[in-house]
Structure formats: C-alpha cells, structure tokens
CSV table of C-alpha atoms and ligand atoms in Angstrom, one decimal:
chain,number,residue,atom,x,y,z
A,1,MET,CA,0.0,0.0,0.0
A,2,THR,CA,1.3,3.4,-0.8
A,3,LYS,CA,2.2,5.5,2.1
A,4,LYS,CA,1.5,9.2,2.1
A,5,ILE,CA,4.4,11.0,3.8
A,6,ASP,CA,2.8,13.5,6.1
A,7,GLY,CA,5.0,16.6,6.1
A,8,LYS,CA,2.6,18.5,8.2
A,9,LYS,CA,2.9,16.0,11.1
A,10,ILE,CA,6.7,15.6,10.8
A,11,SER,CA,7.2,19.4,10.6
A,12,LEU,CA,5.1,19.7,13.8
A,13,GLU,CA,7.3,17.1,15.5
A,14,ILE,CA,10.4,19.2,14.6
A,15,LYS,CA,8.8,22.5,15.7
A,16,GLU,CA,7.9,20.8,19.1
A,17,GLU,CA,11.6,19.7,19.5
A,18,VAL,CA,12.7,23.3,18.6
A,19,LYS,CA,10.2,24.7,21.1
A,20,VAL,CA,11.7,22.6,23.9
A,21,ARG,CA,15.3,23.7,23.0
A,22,VAL,CA,14.3,27.3,22.8
A,23,SER,CA,12.7,27.1,26.2
A,24,GLU,CA,15.8,25.4,27.7
A,25,LEU,CA,18.0,28.2,26.3
A,26,LYS,CA,15.6,30.8,27.7
A,27,GLU,CA,16.1,29.2,31.2
A,28,GLU,CA,19.8,29.8,30.7
A,29,GLY,CA,19.0,33.4,29.9
A,30,LEU,CA,19.3,33.2,26.1
A,31,GLN,CA,16.4,34.3,23.9
A,32,VAL,CA,16.8,32.9,20.4
A,33,CYS,CA,16.2,35.6,17.8
A,34,LEU,CA,15.7,35.7,14.0
A,35,ALA,CA,15.9,38.9,12.1
A,36,VAL,CA,13.6,38.8,9.0
A,37,ILE,CA,14.2,41.4,6.3
A,38,GLN,CA,11.7,42.0,3.5
A,39,VAL,CA,12.4,44.7,0.9
A,40,GLY,CA,9.3,45.8,-1.1
A,41,ASN,CA,5.8,44.4,-1.1
A,42,ASP,CA,5.9,41.2,-3.2
A,43,PRO,CA,2.6,39.5,-2.2
A,44,ALA,CA,4.0,36.0,-2.2
A,45,SER,CA,7.0,37.2,0.0
A,46,THR,CA,4.6,38.8,2.4
A,47,VAL,CA,2.8,35.5,2.9
A,48,TYR,CA,6.1,33.6,3.3
A,49,VAL,CA,7.4,36.1,5.8
A,50,GLY,CA,4.1,36.0,7.7
A,51,ASN,CA,4.4,32.2,7.9
A,52,LYS,CA,8.0,32.5,9.2
A,53,LYS,CA,6.9,35.0,11.9
A,54,LYS,CA,4.1,32.7,12.9
A,55,ALA,CA,6.5,29.7,13.2
A,56,CYS,CA,8.8,31.9,15.4
A,57,ALA,CA,5.9,32.8,17.7
A,58,TYR,CA,4.9,29.1,17.9
A,59,THR,CA,8.4,27.9,18.8
A,60,GLY,CA,9.2,30.8,21.2
A,61,ILE,CA,11.8,32.4,18.9
A,62,GLU,CA,11.8,36.2,18.8
A,63,SER,CA,11.3,37.5,15.3
A,64,ARG,CA,12.6,40.9,14.6
A,65,ALA,CA,11.0,42.2,11.5
A,66,PHE,CA,12.4,44.8,9.1
A,67,ALA,CA,10.0,45.8,6.3
A,68,LEU,CA,12.0,48.1,4.0
A,69,PRO,CA,10.5,50.1,1.2
A,70,GLU,CA,11.0,49.1,-2.5
A,71,GLU,CA,13.2,52.2,-3.0
A,72,THR,CA,15.7,51.1,-0.3
A,73,THR,CA,19.3,51.4,-1.7
A,74,GLN,CA,21.6,48.4,-1.6
A,75,GLU,CA,23.9,50.4,0.6
A,76,GLU,CA,21.1,50.9,3.2
A,77,LEU,CA,20.3,47.1,3.1
A,78,LEU,CA,24.0,46.2,3.5
A,79,GLU,CA,24.3,48.6,6.4
A,80,LEU,CA,21.4,47.0,8.2
A,81,ILE,CA,22.9,43.5,7.6
A,82,ALA,CA,26.2,44.7,9.0
A,83,ARG,CA,24.5,46.0,12.1
A,84,LEU,CA,22.6,42.7,12.6
A,85,ASN,CA,25.8,40.8,12.1
A,86,GLU,CA,27.4,42.7,15.0
A,87,ASP,CA,24.3,42.4,17.3
A,88,ASP,CA,24.8,39.5,19.7
A,89,THR,CA,21.1,39.3,20.5
A,90,VAL,CA,20.4,38.3,16.9
A,91,HIS,CA,21.2,34.7,16.0
A,92,GLY,CA,19.8,34.3,12.5
A,93,ILE,CA,19.4,36.7,9.6
A,94,LEU,CA,17.1,36.1,6.7
A,95,VAL,CA,16.6,38.3,3.7
A,96,GLN,CA,13.5,37.2,1.9
A,97,LEU,CA,14.1,36.6,-1.8
A,98,PRO,CA,13.5,37.9,-4.4
A,99,ILE,CA,14.9,41.4,-3.6
A,100,PRO,CA,14.2,44.3,-5.9
A,101,ALA,CA,16.0,44.3,-9.3
A,102,HIS,CA,18.3,47.3,-8.5
A,103,MET,CA,20.1,45.2,-5.9
A,104,ASP,CA,22.7,42.5,-6.4
A,105,GLU,CA,21.4,39.4,-4.7
A,106,LYS,CA,24.8,37.8,-4.6
A,107,LYS,CA,26.3,40.7,-2.7
A,108,VAL,CA,23.4,40.8,-0.3
A,109,ILE,CA,23.7,37.0,0.5
A,110,GLU,CA,27.5,37.3,0.9
A,111,ALA,CA,27.0,40.2,3.4
A,112,ILE,CA,25.3,37.9,5.9
A,113,SER,CA,27.7,36.4,8.4
A,114,PRO,CA,28.0,32.6,7.8
A,115,LYS,CA,27.4,32.2,11.6
A,116,LYS,CA,23.9,33.7,11.1
A,117,ASP,CA,23.1,32.3,7.6
A,118,VAL,CA,20.1,30.3,8.7
A,119,ASP,CA,19.0,30.0,5.0
A,120,GLY,CA,22.2,28.3,4.1
A,121,PHE,CA,22.7,30.4,1.0
A,122,HIS,CA,26.1,32.0,1.7
A,123,PRO,CA,28.9,30.5,-0.4
A,124,ARG,CA,30.8,29.6,2.8
A,125,SER,CA,27.7,27.5,3.9
A,126,VAL,CA,27.5,25.9,0.4
A,127,GLY,CA,31.2,25.1,0.4
A,128,ALA,CA,31.0,23.6,4.0
A,129,LEU,CA,28.2,21.3,2.9
A,130,SER,CA,30.2,20.1,-0.2
A,131,ILE,CA,33.3,19.2,1.9
A,132,GLY,CA,31.3,17.8,4.9
A,133,GLU,CA,32.2,20.6,7.3
A,134,PRO,CA,29.6,22.0,9.8
A,135,GLY,CA,27.5,24.9,8.5
A,136,PHE,CA,23.9,25.8,7.7
A,137,VAL,CA,22.1,23.8,5.0
A,138,SER,CA,19.4,25.1,2.8
A,139,CYS,CA,16.1,24.4,4.5
A,140,THR,CA,14.1,22.6,1.8
A,141,PRO,CA,16.6,19.9,1.1
A,142,ALA,CA,17.4,19.6,4.8
A,143,GLY,CA,13.7,19.1,5.4
A,144,ILE,CA,13.5,16.4,2.7
A,145,ILE,CA,16.3,14.4,4.5
A,146,GLN,CA,14.2,14.7,7.7
A,147,LEU,CA,11.1,13.5,5.9
A,148,LEU,CA,12.9,10.5,4.6
A,149,LYS,CA,14.6,9.6,7.8
A,150,ARG,CA,11.5,10.1,10.0
A,151,SER,CA,9.4,8.0,7.6
A,152,GLY,CA,11.9,5.1,7.9
A,153,VAL,CA,13.2,5.4,4.3
A,154,GLU,CA,16.8,4.1,4.0
A,155,ILE,CA,19.1,6.3,1.8
A,156,ASP,CA,22.3,4.3,2.2
A,157,GLY,CA,23.2,2.6,-1.0
A,158,LYS,CA,20.0,3.6,-2.8
A,159,GLU,CA,19.7,5.0,-6.3
A,160,CYS,CA,18.7,8.7,-5.8
A,161,VAL,CA,17.6,10.8,-8.7
A,162,VAL,CA,17.2,14.6,-8.3
A,163,VAL,CA,15.5,16.4,-11.1
A,164,GLY,CA,16.5,20.1,-10.9
A,165,ARG,CA,19.8,21.8,-10.2
A,166,SER,CA,19.0,25.0,-8.4
A,167,ASN,CA,21.3,26.4,-5.8
A,168,ILE,CA,18.5,26.3,-3.2
A,169,VAL,CA,17.1,22.8,-3.8
A,170,GLY,CA,18.7,20.5,-6.5
A,171,LYS,CA,22.4,21.0,-5.7
A,172,PRO,CA,22.3,20.9,-1.9
A,173,MET,CA,19.8,18.0,-2.2
A,174,ALA,CA,22.4,16.0,-4.2
A,175,MET,CA,25.1,16.8,-1.6
A,176,LEU,CA,22.9,15.7,1.3
A,177,LEU,CA,21.9,12.5,-0.3
A,178,LEU,CA,25.5,11.8,-1.1
A,179,ARG,CA,26.4,12.5,2.6
A,180,GLU,CA,23.8,9.8,3.5
A,181,ASN,CA,25.6,7.3,1.2
A,182,GLY,CA,23.1,7.5,-1.6
A,183,THR,CA,24.1,6.9,-5.2
A,184,VAL,CA,23.1,10.3,-6.7
A,185,THR,CA,22.2,11.4,-10.2
A,186,VAL,CA,21.2,15.0,-10.9
A,187,CYS,CA,19.0,15.6,-14.0
A,188,HIS,CA,18.2,19.0,-15.6
A,189,SER,CA,16.8,20.6,-18.8
A,190,HIS,CA,19.6,19.2,-21.0
A,191,THR,CA,19.4,15.6,-19.6
A,192,LYS,CA,18.7,13.0,-22.3
A,193,ASN,CA,16.6,10.0,-21.4
A,194,LEU,CA,15.1,11.7,-18.4
A,195,LYS,CA,12.3,9.1,-18.1
A,196,GLU,CA,14.7,6.2,-18.2
A,197,ILE,CA,16.9,7.7,-15.5
A,198,CYS,CA,13.9,8.5,-13.3
A,199,ARG,CA,12.7,4.9,-13.6
A,200,ARG,CA,15.9,3.7,-12.1
A,201,ALA,CA,15.3,5.7,-8.9
A,202,ASP,CA,14.7,4.2,-5.5
A,203,ILE,CA,14.2,7.8,-4.3
A,204,LEU,CA,13.1,10.4,-6.8
A,205,VAL,CA,13.2,14.1,-5.9
A,206,ALA,CA,11.0,16.0,-8.3
A,207,ALA,CA,12.0,19.7,-8.5
A,208,ILE,CA,11.5,20.5,-12.2
A,209,GLY,CA,9.0,23.3,-11.7
A,210,LYS,CA,6.3,22.0,-14.1
A,211,PRO,CA,2.8,21.1,-12.7
A,212,LYS,CA,2.0,17.3,-12.7
A,213,PHE,CA,5.0,16.6,-15.0
A,214,PHE,CA,5.9,13.2,-13.4
A,215,ASP,CA,3.2,10.5,-14.0
A,216,ASP,CA,3.4,6.7,-13.4
A,217,SER,CA,5.6,6.2,-16.5
A,218,TYR,CA,8.5,8.1,-14.7
A,219,VAL,CA,8.6,5.9,-11.6
A,220,LYS,CA,9.7,2.5,-10.6
A,221,GLU,CA,7.4,0.1,-8.8
A,222,GLY,CA,7.9,0.7,-5.0
A,223,ALA,CA,10.0,3.9,-5.3
A,224,VAL,CA,9.8,6.8,-2.9
A,225,VAL,CA,8.8,10.1,-4.5
A,226,ILE,CA,9.4,13.5,-3.0
A,227,ASP,CA,7.5,16.4,-4.7
A,228,VAL,CA,9.1,19.8,-4.3
A,229,GLY,CA,6.9,21.6,-6.8
A,230,ILE,CA,4.0,23.9,-5.9
A,231,HIS,CA,1.6,25.2,-8.6
A,232,ARG,CA,-2.1,25.8,-9.2
A,233,ASP,CA,-3.7,23.4,-11.6
A,234,GLU,CA,-6.4,24.1,-14.2
A,235,ASN,CA,-9.1,24.2,-11.4
A,236,ASN,CA,-7.0,26.6,-9.3
A,237,LYS,CA,-6.2,23.7,-6.9
A,238,LEU,CA,-2.7,23.4,-5.4
A,239,CYS,CA,-0.6,20.6,-7.1
A,240,GLY,CA,3.1,19.6,-7.3
A,241,ASP,CA,5.5,18.5,-10.0
A,242,VAL,CA,4.1,15.0,-9.6
A,243,ASP,CA,0.8,13.7,-10.8
A,244,TYR,CA,-0.1,12.4,-7.3
A,245,GLU,CA,-3.1,10.2,-8.3
A,246,LYS,CA,-1.3,8.4,-11.1
A,247,VAL,CA,2.0,7.9,-9.2
A,248,ALA,CA,0.4,6.8,-5.9
A,249,GLU,CA,-0.8,3.6,-7.5
A,250,LYS,CA,2.7,2.4,-8.2
A,251,VAL,CA,5.1,3.7,-5.5
A,252,SER,CA,5.7,2.8,-1.9
A,253,ALA,CA,5.6,6.3,-0.6
A,254,VAL,CA,5.0,9.8,-1.9
A,255,THR,CA,4.7,13.3,-0.5
A,256,PRO,CA,1.4,15.2,-1.1
A,257,VAL,CA,1.1,18.9,-2.2
A,258,PRO,CA,0.1,20.7,-0.1
A,259,GLY,CA,1.2,19.1,3.2
A,260,GLY,CA,4.5,17.4,2.1
A,261,VAL,CA,7.7,19.2,1.6
A,262,GLY,CA,6.3,22.8,2.1
A,263,PRO,CA,5.8,22.8,5.9
A,264,MET,CA,9.3,21.2,6.3
A,265,THR,CA,11.1,24.3,5.0
A,266,ILE,CA,9.9,26.5,7.8
A,267,ALA,CA,10.4,23.8,10.4
A,268,MET,CA,14.1,23.5,9.3
A,269,LEU,CA,14.5,27.3,9.4
A,270,MET,CA,13.4,27.3,13.0
A,271,ASN,CA,15.8,24.4,13.7
A,272,ASN,CA,18.7,26.4,12.1
A,273,CYS,CA,17.9,29.4,14.3
A,274,VAL,CA,18.3,27.3,17.5
A,275,GLU,CA,21.5,25.8,16.1
A,276,ALA,CA,22.9,29.2,15.3
A,277,ALA,CA,22.1,30.3,18.9
A,278,VAL,CA,23.8,27.2,20.4
A,279,ARG,CA,26.9,27.6,18.2
A,280,MET,CA,27.3,31.2,19.1
A,281,LYS,CA,27.0,30.4,22.8
A,282,ASP,CA,29.6,27.5,22.7
B,301,LIG,N1,12.1,33.0,-1.2
B,301,LIG,C1,11.6,31.9,-1.5
B,301,LIG,N2,12.0,30.9,-0.7
B,301,LIG,C2,12.9,31.5,0.1
B,301,LIG,C3,13.7,31.0,1.2
B,301,LIG,O1,13.7,29.8,1.5
B,301,LIG,N3,14.5,31.9,1.8
B,301,LIG,C4,14.5,33.2,1.5
B,301,LIG,N4,15.3,34.0,2.1
B,301,LIG,N5,13.8,33.7,0.5
B,301,LIG,C5,13.0,32.8,-0.2
C-alpha cells in the first residue's frame, strides 16, 4: 500500500523539538532571535514572511521584522545587515528573496555572516556542505532528508535521482543524499533519457518546476517520491511537479502537495535558528 508521507505531522514534531530547546535556552538566559528582512511588497513574499513569523511565535523564537520600502538602496540594506551581524542578541538573519532588481542578490547574500546564515545560501555554507564541514544547510533539502529519515526510508546505497539543479534545492539535495551514502544522479533541462533515469530511482526528488510533470511512467514500482513543486492546476487547486493520483498507485511512498515538503522548509529554518544560537553560545 502506498504511504502518504505526512510533512505537516513531521514538521510539527520538529517544531515541538525546537520549542523545547528554545525554552531550555531561555532558562539559561538566552532568547533565540531571528531577524527577518523584506524589501518591497511582493505579495508571495509577504505570505512567506508572515508564515515564518508565525512559526517563530509558535516555537518561542523572537522574530525581529524589518519591512523596508522598495526604494531602499543596496547600501542601506548592506548597512542593516552589517548592524545585525554585530548584534549579539540576533542569531539568524534572513533576507526574503527575491529582492528588488536594483540590488545585487549575490552581494546581499554574501554580506550575511555565515554564523547567522540560517537560510544556508552563503557561499561559505554551500562550500561547507560540499566538503562535509559544519555549516547551515538550505532548509528545503534539509527538510527532505528529515522527511525520509523520519518515515523510515533508508538512503544508504539507494539510487537517488534529483530532477532540478537550483542552488537552493537541487544542488544541496544532491550533496545531502551523497552524505547519506546514496548513489546520486542529478538531472536537468539538458538531460537526455530523463524518463529512463527516473525509472531507475529508489528515491526520486522532483523539482522540475512543471505542474504534474511526473506520471506513473516516470517511476519504478515501489519507489519513494518527493515532490518539491507547488503550482495551481487548471481548477486553481494546489498541485506539485508530480501527478499524485497516477504515481500513488505504483510507488511505496509519496509526499502530497500541499502538506508534504512545504511545511518542512519553515520547520528547518526554526531548527537552524536554534542551532545558530547554540553555536554562538559555545
Ligand atoms: N524566497 C523563496 N524561498 C525562500 C527561502 O527559503 N528563503 C529566502 N530567504 N527567500 C525565499
């Protein structure tokens, strides 16, 4: 029988664990704090930032919000980041992306201290992941590893296929699966025989960015499928990169959309904030 991997439940477990650690730190006199910066009024960003603030409130993490106008100069943003880097009461710094076009995203990401880089986007964090050093890991792929482990899915020695090579999901996902001793193949828009490669996967991570792209012809009997996509279908209903109904008949486990990978990202952000506070204390 196909198992639906419940990201909502697992993310709640992680948030409960975070809550306990935050409260223990509070007893030691340390209030965990995340600075959340949003530049401009992108509606999707406003929703994401709101959800992050709610998760902070739930876990007992202080969220310090900075809502900057669209016209903010890059210099002003970099000054704010520099100030937050120096502020010992702030443990994590998050700049919600995208930022306005007149700013250089790379420069902004690189301005955040790697010690406070709870998004795991800084080149130092990315480098640390690739050579197995401690550092912060991008929240979505880190959340997927937790989904697999907490659902009892073995990664060691398994054929893992990641479809998508973004800096935020595909590349760190591949590094994490490799760290867990998976045999990893990364596919992308230039990949030939995509279907054939996907059909080899014991674990398939779908992050292609196309609604319901993966049907049953892309999966092996008994595979585990992780759906990173989020879209609206023709009926305005949320769906992923995977055609859930068709795939569910064939695989051993699959994540739904919504309620799969999505809630894990914020749970892992909260986890990274506590980790940042603990590392700064030690
Ligand atoms: N925009 C969309 N997803 C993310 C994320 O995970 N972190 C940040 N900072 N911005 C985003």
